[in-house]
Amino acid sequence: MLDVTTTEWGVEVTLVELKDIQLPESMKRAMARQAEAEREKRAKIISAEGESLAAAALGDASDTMMAHPLALQLRNLQSLIEIGVGKNTTVVFPAPLMSTIGDLGAFLAREATAAATARPAPKPVSAFDLGKPAGVAAPDEVAEAKRFA
């Protein structure tokens, strides 16, 4: 564009530099607003991506807890522990939590009963025991009895 004007005079322009540009204050403010808007846009995108990942993780956790009801109850108890760590003077226990504590107590009682009623492992049988008639002692039992007699 500059060449059109200077060619008539026989001048060829090879380089044009602007060294000191004084922008009007309104232009400076507009450029600052645009830069701020770009930063806010990037921040919102990053925040939205983070929330999307968090929602996906919560969905996975929800699926796991639906498959394992005891996991949800344990999570409720963990929340209580976290509440108790703080220096709170008042703690509100939701009604479902009280039933959770009862369910957990019943579960632990069932486990204790199952462990107590489990049959002990059978005593190993020796070859002598397999073929001996009822009431006949094994040779080591006879030797032990003589030792205490």
CSV table of C-alpha atoms in Angstrom, one decimal:
chain,number,residue,atom,x,y,z
A,1,MET,CA,0.0,0.0,0.0
A,2,LEU,CA,2.9,2.3,0.8
A,3,ASP,CA,4.6,1.3,-2.4
A,4,VAL,CA,1.8,2.7,-4.6
A,5,THR,CA,2.5,6.2,-3.3
A,6,THR,CA,6.3,6.1,-3.1
A,7,THR,CA,6.8,4.5,-6.6
A,8,GLU,CA,5.6,7.6,-8.3
A,9,TRP,CA,8.5,9.4,-6.7
A,10,GLY,CA,11.0,6.7,-7.5
A,11,VAL,CA,11.4,5.6,-3.9
A,12,GLU,CA,11.3,1.9,-2.9
A,13,VAL,CA,10.3,1.2,0.7
A,14,THR,CA,11.9,-1.9,2.2
A,15,LEU,CA,11.1,-1.6,5.9
A,16,VAL,CA,8.8,0.4,8.1
A,17,GLU,CA,9.1,0.3,11.9
A,18,LEU,CA,6.9,1.9,14.5
A,19,LYS,CA,9.0,2.7,17.6
A,20,ASP,CA,6.7,4.5,20.0
A,21,ILE,CA,3.0,3.9,19.8
A,22,GLN,CA,0.7,5.9,22.1
A,23,LEU,CA,-2.6,4.1,22.4
A,24,PRO,CA,-5.6,6.0,23.6
A,25,GLU,CA,-6.8,5.0,27.2
A,26,SER,CA,-10.0,3.6,25.8
A,27,MET,CA,-8.1,1.3,23.6
A,28,LYS,CA,-5.9,0.2,26.5
A,29,ARG,CA,-8.9,-0.6,28.6
A,30,ALA,CA,-10.6,-2.5,25.8
A,31,MET,CA,-7.4,-4.6,25.3
A,32,ALA,CA,-7.2,-5.3,29.1
A,33,ARG,CA,-10.9,-6.3,29.2
A,34,GLN,CA,-10.3,-8.7,26.3
A,35,ALA,CA,-7.3,-10.3,27.9
A,36,GLU,CA,-9.2,-10.6,31.2
A,37,ALA,CA,-12.1,-12.2,29.4
A,38,GLU,CA,-9.8,-14.8,27.8
A,39,ARG,CA,-8.3,-15.6,31.2
A,40,GLU,CA,-11.8,-16.1,32.7
A,41,LYS,CA,-12.8,-18.2,29.7
A,42,ARG,CA,-9.8,-20.6,30.2
A,43,ALA,CA,-10.5,-20.7,34.0
A,44,LYS,CA,-14.1,-21.6,33.4
A,45,ILE,CA,-13.1,-24.4,30.9
A,46,ILE,CA,-10.6,-25.8,33.4
A,47,SER,CA,-13.2,-25.7,36.2
A,48,ALA,CA,-15.8,-27.4,34.0
A,49,GLU,CA,-13.4,-30.1,33.0
A,50,GLY,CA,-12.6,-30.7,36.7
A,51,GLU,CA,-16.3,-30.9,37.6
A,52,SER,CA,-16.9,-33.3,34.8
A,53,LEU,CA,-14.1,-35.6,36.1
A,54,ALA,CA,-15.5,-35.3,39.7
A,55,ALA,CA,-19.0,-36.2,38.5
A,56,ALA,CA,-17.7,-39.2,36.7
A,57,ALA,CA,-15.8,-40.3,39.8
A,58,LEU,CA,-18.9,-39.8,41.9
A,59,GLY,CA,-20.9,-41.9,39.4
A,60,ASP,CA,-18.4,-44.7,39.7
A,61,ALA,CA,-18.5,-44.5,43.5
A,62,SER,CA,-22.3,-44.5,43.4
A,63,ASP,CA,-22.3,-47.7,41.3
A,64,THR,CA,-19.9,-49.4,43.7
A,65,MET,CA,-22.0,-48.4,46.7
A,66,MET,CA,-25.2,-49.6,45.0
A,67,ALA,CA,-23.5,-53.0,44.4
A,68,HIS,CA,-22.3,-53.2,48.0
A,69,PRO,CA,-24.8,-51.7,50.4
A,70,LEU,CA,-22.4,-52.2,53.4
A,71,ALA,CA,-20.0,-49.8,51.6
A,72,LEU,CA,-22.5,-47.0,51.9
A,73,GLN,CA,-23.1,-47.7,55.5
A,74,LEU,CA,-19.3,-47.7,56.2
A,75,ARG,CA,-19.0,-44.4,54.3
A,76,ASN,CA,-21.7,-42.9,56.5
A,77,LEU,CA,-19.7,-44.0,59.6
A,78,GLN,CA,-16.5,-42.5,58.1
A,79,SER,CA,-18.4,-39.2,57.7
A,80,LEU,CA,-19.3,-39.3,61.4
A,81,ILE,CA,-15.6,-39.9,62.3
A,82,GLU,CA,-14.6,-36.9,60.1
A,83,ILE,CA,-17.3,-34.8,61.9
A,84,GLY,CA,-16.0,-35.9,65.3
A,85,VAL,CA,-12.5,-34.8,64.5
A,86,GLY,CA,-13.5,-31.2,64.4
A,87,LYS,CA,-14.1,-29.1,67.5
A,88,ASN,CA,-17.8,-29.1,67.1
A,89,THR,CA,-20.0,-29.0,70.1
A,90,THR,CA,-23.2,-30.1,68.3
A,91,VAL,CA,-23.5,-33.1,66.1
A,92,VAL,CA,-26.7,-34.0,64.3
A,93,PHE,CA,-27.3,-37.7,63.6
A,94,PRO,CA,-29.6,-38.3,60.7
A,95,ALA,CA,-32.3,-41.0,61.2
A,96,PRO,CA,-31.0,-43.3,58.5
A,97,LEU,CA,-27.7,-43.3,60.2
A,98,MET,CA,-29.2,-44.7,63.4
A,99,SER,CA,-30.6,-47.6,61.4
A,100,THR,CA,-27.2,-48.0,59.7
A,101,ILE,CA,-25.6,-48.4,63.1
A,102,GLY,CA,-28.2,-51.0,64.0
A,103,ASP,CA,-27.6,-52.8,60.7
A,104,LEU,CA,-23.9,-52.8,61.3
A,105,GLY,CA,-24.3,-54.2,64.8
A,106,ALA,CA,-26.5,-57.0,63.4
A,107,PHE,CA,-23.9,-57.7,60.8
A,108,LEU,CA,-21.1,-57.9,63.3
A,109,ALA,CA,-23.3,-60.2,65.6
A,110,ARG,CA,-24.0,-62.5,62.6
A,111,GLU,CA,-20.3,-62.7,61.9
A,112,ALA,CA,-19.4,-63.4,65.5
A,113,THR,CA,-22.0,-66.2,65.7
A,114,ALA,CA,-20.8,-67.7,62.4
A,115,ALA,CA,-17.2,-67.7,63.7
A,116,ALA,CA,-18.2,-69.2,67.0
A,117,THR,CA,-20.3,-72.0,65.5
A,118,ALA,CA,-17.7,-72.9,62.9
A,119,ARG,CA,-16.7,-76.6,63.3
A,120,PRO,CA,-13.2,-77.2,64.5
A,121,ALA,CA,-10.9,-78.9,62.0
A,122,PRO,CA,-10.9,-82.7,62.3
A,123,LYS,CA,-8.1,-84.4,64.2
A,124,PRO,CA,-5.6,-86.0,61.8
A,125,VAL,CA,-6.0,-89.8,61.6
A,126,SER,CA,-3.0,-92.1,61.7
A,127,ALA,CA,-2.8,-95.4,59.8
A,128,PHE,CA,-3.1,-97.3,63.1
A,129,ASP,CA,-6.4,-95.5,63.9
A,130,LEU,CA,-8.0,-96.6,60.6
A,131,GLY,CA,-7.6,-100.3,61.2
A,132,LYS,CA,-7.9,-100.6,65.0
A,133,PRO,CA,-11.0,-102.0,66.7
A,134,ALA,CA,-13.0,-99.8,69.1
A,135,GLY,CA,-11.4,-99.4,72.5
A,136,VAL,CA,-7.9,-100.4,71.4
A,137,ALA,CA,-5.2,-97.8,72.2
A,138,ALA,CA,-2.4,-96.9,69.8
A,139,PRO,CA,1.1,-97.9,70.9
A,140,ASP,CA,2.1,-94.3,71.8
A,141,GLU,CA,-1.1,-94.0,73.9
A,142,VAL,CA,-0.1,-97.2,75.8
A,143,ALA,CA,3.4,-95.9,76.4
A,144,GLU,CA,2.1,-92.5,77.6
A,145,ALA,CA,-0.4,-94.2,80.0
A,146,LYS,CA,2.4,-96.4,81.5
A,147,ARG,CA,4.6,-93.4,82.0
A,148,PHE,CA,2.0,-91.8,84.2
A,149,ALA,CA,1.0,-95.0,86.0
